[in-house]
Amino acid sequence: MPLEIRKVLEKLGLGSVFILDSLYPAKSPPFCVDMRVTDNKKAHNTSSYKNTNLIVRRNKEFIIIIRFDRPFNNQQDNVHLEFMIGNSPDENKGTCITVSFGKEKRDGRWNGRVIGVQGNEVTVGITPDASCIIGRFRTFVAIVTDLGKQRTQRNPDIDFYVLFNPWDPDTDRQEYVMNDVGIIFNGEINNISSRAWNFGQFEKGVLDACLLVLDAGKVPLLYRGNAIEVVRQGSALINSQDDDGVLVGSWSGDYSTGTAPTAWTGSPEILLKYAKDGGLPVCFAQCWVFAGVLNTFMRCLGIPARVISNYCSAHDNTGNLKTDIILDEDGRVNRSRTRDSVWNYHSWNEVFMKRPDLPERFSGWQVIDCTPQETSDGLYRCGPTSVNAIRDGELSYPFDAKFVFAEVRNMSMLFDVYLPSVFSKLHFDRQAMQMAERRGVPSRDYLPLAESGVTIELQADTIKIGDNFKMTLNIKNQTSQTCTLSATITGCVVYYTGITSSIFKLDNKAATVDPWKSESASSMMIDVKALEYMPYLVEQSNLLFVVYGRIEETAKSLSTMRVVTLRPPELTIKVTGTPRVRKDFMVTMSFRNPFNFILKNIQLRLESPGLITTKLKTYDHIAPGGSLQYTETITPQYPGKKVLIACLDCATVRQVTSQLEIFVQ
């Protein structure tokens, strides 16, 4: 500092102030801030984020070092650290945080302390409060003198992110916060299958994309410190139904203007595309894609989350918490009168959090669902609603408990249009149902049926698409009278959402069963040919068979249903070489077309979190019996377990997926 300026300042009693660039241009800054990114990230369990800026968690101290141009004097100097978020920072709204130290230290929202002073360096500990806003904060150092406050200019390198802090002993943090790859279950209740999904919450750009989702959805900053609000807003913003959110839902079968839901292999590709396109919704998604992206969104922001698949998942459009399936007299599903549907499976999410707005026992896992099905408070969203409350039938608490209860307590009833009585029903939890009705749910007669003493069961195995197969109708007579049964078997193609597409088979069977006997003879075998169902297949389709029977002796009716899963062709992944850090190895994907028709416009994806970003290849066609191979060379940068995720997709064959776990040395 020039002597003449120092003399002037000393006359004013300001001889101990620091000179900032804004007061006096120097060749180098009068001080610098070291955010100690590596050490702080390790302490805050954020080292996995591929982001050069500091990332910390609420209610946990992080340590920074400020280097001044001269020794700091705690008795004379007055320094403010200012952390700002949003366009109009305001201390009263928690968007401008001041932590002061020196001669005029004062308490603020965040705790701050001087840990040590060594020469020109001051080590400071900062603890964001437990309810602070999550997001990206700008950092400024301000020097306060009798002349006023002088603040440093914006330096993006010392911006930092504050996330929710899930480090609670009641949660499995490794699985529900830190795991960046997982399994999403699909299929149907008698043949559960799965596919790997890249959550990729730590991948480069994903954290900023998740914050963009909140910004694009105009979520007020004041809401972003409340986990319940962030979760509820997130369940609305991942779908684009009414707020230009991340994903466009479609079950149309025509995905020519985007990517088919079945073709995606993970969340990063979707979120990064959304961010790159300036918040333009990404096409297309179905339930497991919505759930996978919402899971990434939650884990990335620090909220423990998992994907849940609910089988025989009821969509109760009538609001009576029961799923009514109407049949005609010949046993066919009456599509015009059946408003409810039972999905083979439906994927949603659960998040782990405290619910201070509910009785204590309803904290813990909460259901949230961003697949747009019904509106809640004017937006397509669902939850959070307590899993414990659903289990107990306590449906008067927020949010959307009645809708979720109907999905999981699938009291599915088959009605005959021509008979007023219920003739078949699935098991339901009567005690939970009674509790729900005490909480205001409309009641309806659901007394157990009078036992007919005769049961029927349709047996079938999982088959490959394009195979012929057989089913067996088993009849069990548990009465002392001979039973004569006539039955109609209806076969139809059904979407995974439970919506029937086309009826391709009608068959009639008759049998006489002696008292206390069973019948499953060859006369009860049902032959199904590939040429019968193949022309009617739709995406992710299975085959639904409904059996409707009448007992001649008692005039009673009985029914059963069976979904036959169609298994897609195989996609294989092979690794050549030993995966080692900074050493090349090769991954080869192989596929053979087993059908007698050409596959057209094929997409092939390969990705692995922490190993490679999404690789997309397209092929014009694969001839009947033809094959394709694609090889990718990979150079790992980090050791540890990795999962390679691959998917082949085209209009005529969906859900062709594969995964391979490897270990990088």
XYZ file of C-alpha atoms in Angstrom:
665
model
C 0.000 0.000 0.000
C 1.479 3.419 -0.891
C 2.656 5.382 2.166
C 0.497 8.438 1.378
C -2.716 6.377 1.334
C -1.774 4.602 4.582
C -1.184 7.988 6.318
C -4.608 9.233 5.231
C -6.268 6.097 6.563
C -4.377 6.302 9.867
C -5.595 9.904 10.359
C -9.125 8.568 9.876
C -8.495 5.825 12.412
C -8.679 3.136 9.706
C -5.080 1.963 9.732
C -6.045 -1.678 10.213
C -8.410 -2.136 7.259
C -7.828 -4.478 4.335
C -7.655 -2.964 0.887
C -9.944 -4.588 -1.715
C -9.639 -4.473 -5.473
C -12.667 -2.195 -5.539
C -10.787 0.379 -3.428
C -7.329 0.024 -4.776
C -6.342 -1.975 -7.867
C -3.449 -4.265 -6.992
C -1.435 -6.624 -9.148
C -2.810 -9.562 -7.176
C -5.919 -9.887 -4.988
C -5.455 -8.716 -1.391
C -6.737 -12.134 -0.255
C -8.040 -15.418 -1.589
C -10.463 -18.072 -0.372
C -9.577 -21.752 -0.256
C -12.810 -23.810 -0.099
C -10.799 -26.961 0.761
C -12.952 -28.825 -1.735
C -11.327 -32.253 -1.451
C -11.276 -32.405 2.360
C -14.762 -30.949 2.799
C -16.314 -33.243 0.175
C -14.838 -36.258 1.926
C -16.208 -35.104 5.284
C -19.658 -34.437 3.769
C -19.865 -37.659 1.724
C -20.003 -35.744 -1.565
C -16.709 -36.832 -3.148
C -18.583 -38.905 -5.733
C -20.125 -35.830 -7.398
C -18.279 -35.044 -10.623
C -18.312 -31.330 -9.920
C -15.285 -29.112 -9.262
C -17.137 -26.898 -6.770
C -17.612 -27.627 -3.090
C -20.727 -29.614 -2.147
C -21.771 -29.771 1.517
C -24.712 -31.008 3.551
C -26.920 -29.072 5.925
C -26.233 -28.935 9.648
C -22.615 -30.057 9.245
C -19.566 -27.832 9.505
C -17.280 -27.230 6.549
C -13.924 -25.500 6.838
C -12.473 -22.813 4.577
C -9.273 -20.777 4.671
C -9.058 -17.054 3.911
C -5.606 -15.699 3.049
C -5.291 -11.948 3.591
C -2.535 -9.588 2.463
C -1.416 -9.120 6.079
C -2.007 -10.799 9.460
C -5.605 -10.827 10.671
C -6.317 -8.934 13.917
C -9.319 -10.409 15.695
C -9.684 -7.362 17.943
C -9.603 -4.718 15.234
C -10.663 -6.291 11.945
C -14.304 -6.831 11.011
C -14.935 -9.408 8.272
C -18.186 -10.787 6.897
C -18.597 -13.962 4.893
C -21.719 -13.608 2.768
C -23.475 -16.516 1.079
C -26.216 -15.668 -1.409
C -28.715 -17.647 -3.475
C -31.302 -16.444 -5.977
C -31.729 -13.193 -7.837
C -32.788 -11.006 -4.907
C -30.883 -12.104 -1.791
C -32.670 -11.155 1.423
C -31.484 -11.933 4.949
C -35.069 -12.132 6.193
C -35.868 -14.857 3.650
C -32.740 -16.921 4.225
C -31.386 -16.185 0.750
C -28.585 -13.947 2.045
C -26.557 -15.447 4.883
C -23.975 -13.389 6.786
C -21.364 -15.000 9.025
C -19.212 -12.403 10.763
C -15.974 -12.690 12.677
C -13.596 -10.196 14.172
C -14.375 -7.308 16.484
C -18.123 -7.177 15.709
C -19.058 -10.852 15.545
C -22.831 -11.392 15.632
C -25.074 -14.417 15.535
C -26.835 -15.356 12.307
C -28.765 -18.201 10.697
C -25.579 -20.169 10.095
C -22.959 -20.810 12.743
C -19.440 -19.578 12.130
C -16.253 -19.749 14.155
C -12.597 -18.887 13.785
C -10.742 -22.164 14.148
C -7.258 -20.714 13.938
C -5.071 -17.844 12.765
C -1.627 -18.418 11.343
C 0.114 -15.456 9.819
C -2.072 -14.124 7.028
C -4.348 -17.171 7.042
C -7.605 -17.463 8.944
C -9.276 -20.877 9.163
C -13.036 -20.570 9.547
C -15.713 -23.209 10.264
C -19.171 -22.670 8.728
C -22.280 -24.712 9.602
C -25.391 -24.238 7.442
C -28.479 -24.472 9.611
C -30.605 -27.619 9.550
C -33.421 -25.966 7.605
C -31.461 -23.858 5.131
C -32.366 -23.676 1.446
C -30.736 -26.301 -0.752
C -29.057 -25.099 -3.918
C -26.005 -23.252 -5.238
C -24.719 -20.391 -3.084
C -22.397 -17.596 -4.152
C -19.562 -16.712 -1.768
C -18.357 -13.183 -1.001
C -15.935 -11.774 1.534
C -16.818 -8.303 2.809
C -14.662 -5.936 4.848
C -16.579 -3.580 7.113
C -15.019 -0.236 8.010
C -16.247 3.153 9.122
C -16.294 3.996 5.415
C -18.821 1.249 4.756
C -18.754 -2.307 3.428
C -16.593 -3.393 0.529
C -17.423 -6.745 -1.033
C -15.378 -8.938 -3.352
C -16.568 -9.557 -6.886
C -18.347 -12.783 -7.874
C -16.028 -15.741 -8.314
C -17.880 -18.860 -9.581
C -14.969 -21.032 -8.451
C -15.891 -20.490 -4.813
C -19.615 -21.049 -5.285
C -20.786 -24.102 -3.360
C -23.836 -26.335 -3.138
C -25.830 -27.146 -0.005
C -27.791 -30.411 -0.001
C -30.110 -32.204 2.388
C -28.298 -34.229 5.025
C -29.533 -37.837 5.140
C -26.870 -39.077 7.532
C -29.404 -40.530 9.950
C -28.788 -43.896 11.658
C -32.221 -45.185 10.632
C -31.519 -45.243 6.893
C -29.303 -47.394 4.727
C -27.409 -44.494 3.200
C -25.146 -46.596 1.005
C -28.129 -48.111 -0.792
C -30.632 -45.262 -0.795
C -28.320 -42.236 -1.204
C -24.966 -43.358 -2.568
C -25.822 -46.204 -4.954
C -25.814 -44.811 -8.493
C -27.149 -47.917 -10.222
C -30.057 -50.147 -9.304
C -32.693 -52.619 -10.388
C -36.258 -51.751 -11.376
C -38.592 -54.731 -11.195
C -41.178 -55.347 -13.898
C -43.024 -58.295 -15.414
C -46.081 -59.621 -13.626
C -46.846 -61.253 -10.311
C -46.340 -64.823 -11.532
C -43.182 -63.984 -13.455
C -41.246 -61.123 -11.886
C -38.380 -59.781 -13.989
C -36.152 -56.719 -13.784
C -33.915 -54.322 -15.652
C -30.891 -52.343 -14.506
C -31.147 -48.555 -14.353
C -28.396 -45.954 -14.208
C -29.487 -43.433 -11.570
C -26.223 -41.562 -12.134
C -26.870 -38.906 -9.497
C -23.157 -38.055 -9.289
C -22.510 -37.708 -13.033
C -21.242 -34.407 -14.405
C -24.023 -31.870 -14.878
C -26.734 -33.905 -13.150
C -26.789 -31.824 -9.934
C -27.173 -28.599 -11.915
C -29.899 -30.246 -14.014
C -31.819 -31.217 -10.867
C -31.631 -27.643 -9.588
C -32.779 -26.448 -13.007
C -35.875 -28.617 -12.594
C -36.769 -26.582 -9.485
C -35.969 -23.306 -11.230
C -37.926 -24.162 -14.371
C -40.854 -25.210 -12.195
C -40.703 -21.832 -10.415
C -40.446 -23.491 -7.016
C -40.013 -20.609 -4.532
C -36.658 -20.591 -2.759
C -38.504 -20.510 0.550
C -39.897 -23.990 -0.224
C -36.483 -25.449 -0.956
C -35.491 -25.788 2.657
C -38.454 -28.041 3.384
C -37.944 -31.661 2.333
C -41.696 -32.308 2.231
C -42.201 -29.422 -0.204
C -39.251 -30.432 -2.395
C -40.535 -34.008 -2.576
C -44.089 -32.941 -3.402
C -42.915 -30.414 -5.991
C -40.562 -33.002 -7.477
C -43.369 -35.502 -7.978
C -45.104 -32.865 -10.119
C -42.061 -31.551 -11.988
C -40.661 -34.836 -13.305
C -43.774 -35.174 -15.507
C -44.730 -32.489 -18.027
C -48.484 -32.931 -17.837
C -49.250 -29.433 -16.585
C -45.971 -27.655 -15.850
C -43.485 -28.373 -18.688
C -41.622 -30.785 -16.433
C -38.856 -33.182 -17.386
C -40.651 -36.069 -19.127
C -43.582 -36.470 -21.496
C -45.619 -39.558 -20.668
C -46.904 -41.669 -23.557
C -48.522 -45.083 -23.886
C -49.525 -44.578 -27.524
C -47.030 -46.939 -29.127
C -45.925 -44.214 -31.555
C -42.645 -42.699 -30.357
C -41.371 -41.434 -33.713
C -40.962 -37.878 -32.367
C -38.760 -38.932 -29.467
C -37.278 -41.933 -27.689
C -39.402 -44.936 -26.755
C -39.724 -45.373 -22.974
C -38.290 -48.877 -23.272
C -35.122 -47.585 -24.969
C -33.791 -45.524 -22.040
C -31.146 -47.095 -19.810
C -30.733 -44.378 -17.190
C -31.526 -40.923 -15.865
C -28.443 -38.828 -16.773
C -29.146 -38.879 -20.506
C -32.668 -37.615 -19.830
C -31.784 -34.925 -17.282
C -28.826 -33.630 -19.281
C -30.964 -33.400 -22.427
C -33.606 -31.496 -20.448
C -30.945 -29.052 -19.233
C -29.241 -28.718 -22.628
C -32.571 -27.917 -24.306
C -33.325 -25.194 -21.775
C -36.051 -27.002 -19.865
C -37.841 -28.504 -22.877
C -39.668 -31.720 -21.833
C -38.032 -34.945 -23.010
C -40.058 -37.497 -25.011
C -41.091 -40.182 -23.843
C -41.629 -41.984 -20.524
C -43.728 -44.589 -18.773
C -43.904 -45.436 -15.095
C -40.454 -47.007 -14.563
C -38.753 -44.148 -16.451
C -40.589 -41.575 -14.333
C -39.603 -43.497 -11.195
C -35.975 -43.866 -12.255
C -35.554 -40.145 -12.942
C -37.380 -39.120 -9.759
C -35.088 -41.465 -7.813
C -32.058 -39.703 -9.293
C -33.534 -36.295 -8.485
C -34.074 -37.230 -4.834
C -30.752 -38.968 -4.228
C -28.869 -36.167 -5.969
C -30.374 -33.556 -3.616
C -29.636 -35.725 -0.572
C -33.005 -37.383 0.128
C -32.893 -41.188 0.600
C -35.015 -42.767 -2.111
C -35.822 -46.117 -3.695
C -37.884 -47.366 -6.623
C -40.879 -49.543 -5.733
C -42.719 -51.872 -8.108
C -46.265 -52.732 -7.093
C -47.736 -55.813 -8.771
C -51.417 -56.135 -9.647
C -51.452 -52.389 -9.148
C -54.983 -51.032 -9.179
C -55.934 -47.746 -10.805
C -59.178 -46.848 -9.083
C -61.001 -44.361 -11.321
C -64.293 -44.705 -9.461
C -62.901 -43.598 -6.106
C -64.376 -46.445 -4.041
C -60.957 -47.979 -3.229
C -61.991 -51.140 -5.025
C -61.129 -52.270 -8.524
C -64.178 -53.343 -10.509
C -63.668 -55.443 -13.636
C -66.877 -56.009 -15.589
C -67.351 -59.177 -17.650
C -69.934 -60.021 -20.294
C -71.912 -63.222 -20.066
C -69.342 -65.060 -22.202
C -66.494 -64.115 -19.871
C -65.023 -61.308 -21.942
C -63.844 -58.117 -20.254
C -66.437 -55.438 -20.995
C -64.124 -52.571 -21.927
C -66.889 -49.980 -22.189
C -68.092 -50.564 -18.629
C -64.757 -51.275 -16.938
C -63.392 -47.917 -15.840
C -60.816 -49.273 -13.390
C -57.675 -51.113 -14.445
C -55.122 -53.409 -12.843
C -51.579 -52.854 -14.087
C -49.291 -55.878 -14.242
C -46.907 -53.653 -12.328
C -46.561 -49.987 -11.582
C -43.336 -48.310 -10.472
C -43.205 -45.377 -8.084
C -40.814 -44.155 -5.381
C -40.458 -44.055 -1.641
C -38.416 -41.428 0.207
C -37.261 -41.552 3.809
C -37.962 -38.459 5.879
C -39.398 -37.053 9.055
C -42.999 -35.880 8.873
C -43.340 -33.149 11.526
C -46.818 -32.468 10.116
C -47.988 -35.985 11.094
C -47.977 -38.133 14.232
C -44.460 -39.452 14.852
C -45.248 -43.039 13.839
C -45.959 -41.870 10.297
C -42.416 -40.620 9.675
C -40.036 -42.859 7.737
C -40.757 -44.147 4.242
C -43.182 -42.067 2.194
C -44.784 -42.947 -1.161
C -44.365 -40.479 -4.023
C -45.415 -41.026 -7.632
C -44.707 -38.749 -10.595
C -46.425 -40.848 -13.274
C -49.332 -38.587 -14.269
C -52.511 -40.434 -13.309
C -54.670 -38.158 -11.159
C -54.384 -34.536 -10.043
C -53.598 -33.555 -6.474
C -54.197 -29.945 -5.444
C -54.535 -29.099 -9.120
C -51.324 -30.746 -10.391
C -50.483 -34.220 -11.632
C -48.549 -35.537 -8.661
C -48.880 -37.937 -5.770
C -47.515 -37.905 -2.219
C -45.681 -37.892 -0.024
C -47.927 -40.258 1.895
C -46.802 -42.373 4.828
C -46.239 -46.075 4.157
C -47.206 -46.807 7.758
C -50.441 -44.877 7.343
C -51.304 -46.841 4.193
C -50.541 -50.108 5.960
C -52.853 -49.181 8.839
C -55.643 -47.735 6.684
C -55.165 -44.254 8.206
C -56.163 -42.288 5.123
C -57.054 -38.895 6.544
C -53.478 -37.587 6.550
C -51.794 -35.753 3.644
C -51.052 -36.403 0.861
C -53.101 -38.608 -1.527
C -53.405 -41.539 0.860
C -56.690 -42.774 -0.572
C -55.320 -43.099 -4.099
C -52.232 -45.005 -2.943
C -54.332 -47.222 -0.666
C -56.462 -48.243 -3.636
C -53.339 -49.135 -5.635
C -51.778 -51.378 -3.008
C -54.925 -52.736 -1.373
C -56.154 -54.071 -4.678
C -59.566 -55.421 -3.777
C -60.159 -56.526 -7.332
C -63.682 -57.691 -8.049
C -65.057 -59.350 -11.147
C -68.675 -58.555 -11.903
C -71.013 -60.330 -14.265
C -73.182 -57.811 -16.123
C -76.066 -60.242 -15.998
C -75.651 -61.359 -12.383
C -75.785 -58.819 -9.556
C -73.611 -60.877 -7.251
C -69.844 -60.791 -7.060
C -68.492 -64.092 -8.274
C -64.754 -63.762 -7.797
C -62.496 -61.583 -5.719
C -58.895 -61.407 -4.686
C -57.683 -61.395 -1.091
C -57.853 -58.079 0.727
C -56.982 -56.829 4.195
C -60.389 -56.485 5.811
C -59.122 -54.776 8.950
C -57.288 -52.069 6.972
C -60.353 -51.638 4.764
C -62.579 -51.142 7.798
C -60.160 -48.566 9.229
C -60.225 -46.731 5.872
C -64.012 -46.619 5.933
C -63.981 -45.244 9.482
C -61.776 -42.465 8.074
C -64.459 -41.472 5.596
C -63.956 -43.767 2.611
C -67.305 -44.629 0.956
C -68.312 -48.129 1.926
C -69.846 -50.781 -0.231
C -70.882 -54.333 0.348
C -67.881 -56.625 0.132
C -69.007 -59.555 2.235
C -67.267 -62.845 1.441
C -68.947 -65.060 -1.116
C -70.804 -68.162 -0.215
C -68.317 -70.923 -0.942
C -69.127 -72.960 -4.024
C -66.671 -75.659 -3.039
C -65.255 -75.693 -6.566
C -62.108 -73.879 -7.666
C -60.470 -73.484 -11.044
C -56.866 -72.641 -11.848
C -55.163 -71.903 -15.144
C -51.531 -73.033 -15.328
C -49.011 -71.759 -17.864
C -45.280 -71.156 -18.077
C -43.346 -68.133 -19.219
C -42.609 -68.379 -22.939
C -40.451 -66.659 -25.504
C -42.142 -64.324 -27.942
C -43.049 -66.369 -31.003
C -43.374 -69.748 -29.241
C -46.359 -72.095 -29.312
C -47.426 -73.232 -25.851
C -50.030 -75.115 -23.839
C -52.065 -74.210 -20.765
C -53.833 -76.514 -18.341
C -57.195 -75.843 -16.693
C -57.306 -77.504 -13.270
C -60.678 -78.041 -11.597
C -60.873 -79.019 -7.946
C -64.154 -80.266 -6.482
C -64.155 -80.095 -2.694
C -67.807 -81.051 -2.252
C -69.674 -84.330 -1.793
C -71.563 -83.862 -5.075
C -70.532 -84.456 -8.653
C -69.680 -81.186 -10.423
C -70.369 -80.508 -14.101
C -68.569 -77.396 -15.296
C -68.750 -75.594 -18.596
C -66.124 -72.898 -19.123
C -65.257 -70.231 -21.679
C -61.607 -69.248 -22.076
C -60.902 -65.830 -23.589
C -57.373 -64.908 -24.663
C -56.434 -61.308 -25.344
C -53.327 -59.204 -25.756
C -52.897 -56.842 -22.829
C -50.653 -53.865 -22.170
C -48.662 -53.872 -18.921
C -51.148 -51.248 -17.727
C -53.899 -53.885 -17.739
C -55.659 -52.390 -20.756
C -56.730 -55.074 -23.209
C -55.833 -54.592 -26.861
C -57.264 -57.392 -29.016
C -59.004 -60.686 -28.366
C -57.265 -63.430 -30.318
C -58.732 -66.643 -28.881
C -62.046 -68.041 -27.658
C -62.285 -71.634 -26.478
C -64.871 -73.722 -24.623
C -64.207 -76.593 -22.263
C -66.467 -78.905 -20.283
C -65.688 -81.416 -17.563
C -67.372 -83.553 -14.942
C -65.494 -83.900 -11.675
C -66.309 -86.498 -9.044
C -66.746 -85.509 -5.381
C -63.484 -84.635 -3.630
C -61.528 -85.012 -6.876
C -59.506 -82.841 -9.249
C -59.539 -82.802 -13.029
C -56.645 -81.730 -15.268
C -56.816 -84.266 -18.070
C -55.750 -83.700 -21.642
C -59.271 -82.546 -22.402
C -58.514 -79.542 -20.202
C -55.420 -78.565 -22.224
C -55.577 -75.332 -24.205
C -53.297 -75.035 -27.250
C -52.097 -71.549 -28.126
C -50.300 -71.000 -31.429
C -47.899 -68.159 -32.125
C -49.738 -67.356 -35.340
C -52.846 -66.659 -33.215
C -51.308 -63.970 -30.986
C -48.285 -62.604 -32.893
C -50.320 -60.369 -35.282
C -51.920 -58.607 -32.309
C -48.882 -57.919 -30.137
C -48.370 -54.399 -28.827
C -45.414 -52.931 -26.930
C -44.572 -54.720 -23.675
C -47.569 -56.907 -24.278
C -48.473 -60.040 -22.390
C -51.309 -62.466 -22.921
C -54.301 -62.337 -20.570
C -56.545 -65.371 -20.290
C -59.897 -65.117 -18.495
C -61.798 -68.280 -17.594
C -65.506 -67.947 -16.872
C -67.382 -71.052 -15.749
C -70.817 -72.173 -14.536
C -71.645 -75.202 -12.431
C -74.734 -76.905 -13.808
C -75.812 -78.502 -10.526
C -75.795 -75.268 -8.479
C -75.992 -72.564 -11.208
C -73.077 -70.835 -9.482
C -70.435 -68.950 -11.414
C -66.708 -68.875 -10.924
C -63.788 -67.270 -12.682
C -60.030 -66.971 -12.780
C -57.464 -64.954 -14.712
C -53.893 -65.672 -15.740
C -51.303 -63.462 -17.397
C -48.776 -65.279 -19.562
C -45.522 -63.365 -19.818
C -43.783 -63.138 -23.166
C -40.012 -63.155 -22.741
C -38.064 -61.005 -25.247
C -34.954 -62.205 -27.136
C -31.549 -62.103 -25.474
C -28.957 -59.340 -25.655
C -25.494 -60.383 -24.484
C -22.581 -58.347 -23.111
C -19.023 -59.689 -23.244
C -15.859 -58.109 -21.814
C -12.479 -58.673 -23.436
C -9.425 -57.870 -21.349
C -9.051 -57.083 -17.649
C -10.617 -53.766 -16.614
C -7.877 -51.647 -15.023
C -7.618 -47.947 -14.285
C -6.261 -46.035 -17.306
C -6.012 -49.251 -19.351
C -8.231 -50.021 -22.338
C -10.622 -52.959 -22.393
C -13.395 -53.839 -24.821
C -17.126 -54.430 -24.361
C -19.065 -56.265 -27.075
C -22.860 -56.446 -27.333
C -24.444 -59.149 -29.485
C -28.000 -59.778 -30.650
C -29.658 -62.231 -33.025
C -33.090 -61.684 -34.590
C -35.014 -64.921 -33.859
C -38.152 -63.879 -35.758
C -39.291 -64.507 -39.321
C -39.743 -60.779 -39.927
C -37.358 -57.836 -40.300
C -36.596 -55.629 -37.292
C -36.421 -51.982 -38.358
C -35.056 -48.720 -36.919
C -33.160 -50.270 -34.022
C -31.562 -48.283 -31.197
C -28.751 -49.812 -29.120
C -27.590 -48.153 -25.913
C -24.692 -48.848 -23.565
C -23.811 -46.936 -20.415
C -22.273 -47.361 -16.982
C -22.201 -44.765 -14.183
C -18.666 -43.784 -13.261
C -17.320 -45.583 -16.328
C -18.823 -44.268 -19.585
C -21.582 -41.887 -20.583
C -24.426 -43.157 -22.775
C -23.321 -44.568 -26.115
C -26.097 -44.720 -28.724
C -25.946 -46.656 -31.987
C -28.715 -46.903 -34.579
C -29.299 -49.601 -37.181
C -31.607 -49.517 -40.173
C -32.696 -53.151 -39.953
C -31.844 -56.695 -38.887
C -32.977 -59.435 -41.255
C -34.725 -62.599 -39.969
C -32.030 -64.758 -38.400
C -29.539 -61.914 -38.777
C -27.201 -60.659 -36.058
C -25.488 -57.477 -34.964
C -22.395 -56.827 -32.887
C -21.178 -53.555 -31.441
C -17.839 -53.123 -29.665
C -16.856 -50.177 -27.489
C -13.372 -49.502 -26.106
C -13.425 -48.180 -22.539
C -10.649 -46.621 -20.455
C -11.634 -46.594 -16.755
C -10.609 -43.621 -14.627
C -11.731 -44.950 -11.240
C -11.458 -48.378 -9.582
C -14.274 -50.385 -8.027
C -17.469 -52.194 -8.949
C -19.200 -50.995 -12.105
C -22.333 -52.138 -13.912
C -22.587 -52.154 -17.707
C -26.190 -51.548 -18.820
C -27.354 -52.273 -22.364
C -30.680 -52.034 -24.185
C -31.880 -52.836 -27.701
C -35.140 -51.280 -28.777
C -37.355 -51.113 -31.856
C -41.060 -50.807 -32.544
C -41.700 -54.553 -32.769
C -39.522 -55.708 -29.853
C -39.270 -53.833 -26.558
C -37.558 -54.455 -23.205
C -34.533 -56.251 -24.651
C -32.080 -55.457 -21.876
C -28.935 -56.817 -20.296
C -26.486 -55.913 -17.568
C -23.044 -57.099 -16.513
C -21.227 -56.334 -13.281
C -17.456 -55.882 -13.546
C -14.679 -54.840 -11.178
C -12.113 -52.271 -12.260
C -8.710 -52.964 -10.702
